[in-house]
């Protein structure tokens, strides 16, 4: 495929946008080459500025669970736009989508809408600290909760040490309140609580990790976190920005039967528009202003266009009894096809999958946390990525990102993808 127009647009963008992109992974820095610029999308397909078509496995990093330009969402947004795009006042739409979300997700009574997953996670942490009157939080290496200062922390010298900033601009004072553990390692979590008695407000975790590739929770990991939090009167926060409304109607809480105290959402809940949300039982949510002392606000929170898109998406998901069965079957079909293609070419790999989230790691060892994900053959992944791109298959331009399956994919699309993997695998 030729990317002449995309290359030209990227050169222009670099003059006025840092790195030519508004989110770093889009720059193809980890895989090399020039990013493609998308002109339009429909169903399971992207179309770039050079006229190339791609079967899409990013799906806007998760929101397009029903496909691009889903008719009900498009109609909801266009009809709503004619009535005004923003008011800065309450609307009935906000209550309607809130009622539906609360009805779909276990263990939540109230929900507040914001504008991004980052904002949702940042607000959830503030709420947890305010509710518990404690300052410290635990997060896990490789779990991404947005670019808020509290989350841009790397490991210290051991499980019981403070983290340190891994981005300039994050102060050591902020970093010292974030404690880091390995994903799927309950022993380290217990050590952190023992070393910081009565100081930890909450654990925040991706209950199915998606930012080191797809990494499932080990058996009893989520249950163990719940037990530790109960033991120490800390809150358990599930970051379901990726998994919410994607792995089940009620997200991971429904899928694994483990209750969280606070849940954050993004992606699917916005139907492709910028929406985030955080939710909890009433006694926690009532700590938010204007009812309580924890302040959180946003000029465009609950924007009518975003609420219309999110409501249309959730209504479609809620009404479709077989959606998650179909998604699981399609993803399993794809995983088996990719595995056979790689095995036939004697390539070492591991495929991780939970529902419609999947990732391919070029290492034979199990991938259970960030350290094991980092052992993958990244040069081989780069070849794999660009080989698939040339075959019209668009996967995430990073070895540390999940692929997201959309219901718009047909089995012909999946077969075409598997054939492309077979072709590329022979060249690796």
Short mmCIF file of N, CA, C and O in Angstrom, two decimals, residues 110 169 212 264 314 418:
data_model
loop_
_atom_site.label_atom_id
_atom_site.label_comp_id
_atom_site.label_asym_id
_atom_site.label_seq_id
_atom_site.Cartn_x
_atom_site.Cartn_y
_atom_site.Cartn_z
N UNK A 110 -25.11 5.46 42.15
CA UNK A 110 -25.06 6.76 41.50
C UNK A 110 -23.83 6.83 40.60
O UNK A 110 -22.83 6.16 40.85
N UNK A 169 7.60 16.70 35.27
CA UNK A 169 6.38 17.44 35.58
C UNK A 169 5.58 16.82 36.71
O UNK A 169 4.70 17.45 37.27
N UNK A 212 -0.74 -3.61 28.75
CA UNK A 212 0.51 -4.37 28.57
C UNK A 212 0.17 -5.55 27.66
O UNK A 212 0.67 -6.64 27.80
N UNK A 264 -14.74 3.03 37.33
CA UNK A 264 -14.59 4.11 36.35
C UNK A 264 -14.90 3.56 34.95
O UNK A 264 -14.65 2.39 34.65
N UNK A 314 -25.52 2.33 24.85
CA UNK A 314 -25.92 1.46 25.95
C UNK A 314 -27.28 0.82 25.71
O UNK A 314 -27.50 -0.35 26.08
N UNK A 418 -6.81 -13.90 9.22
CA UNK A 418 -6.01 -15.11 9.48
C UNK A 418 -5.10 -15.40 8.29
O UNK A 418 -3.92 -15.76 8.46
#
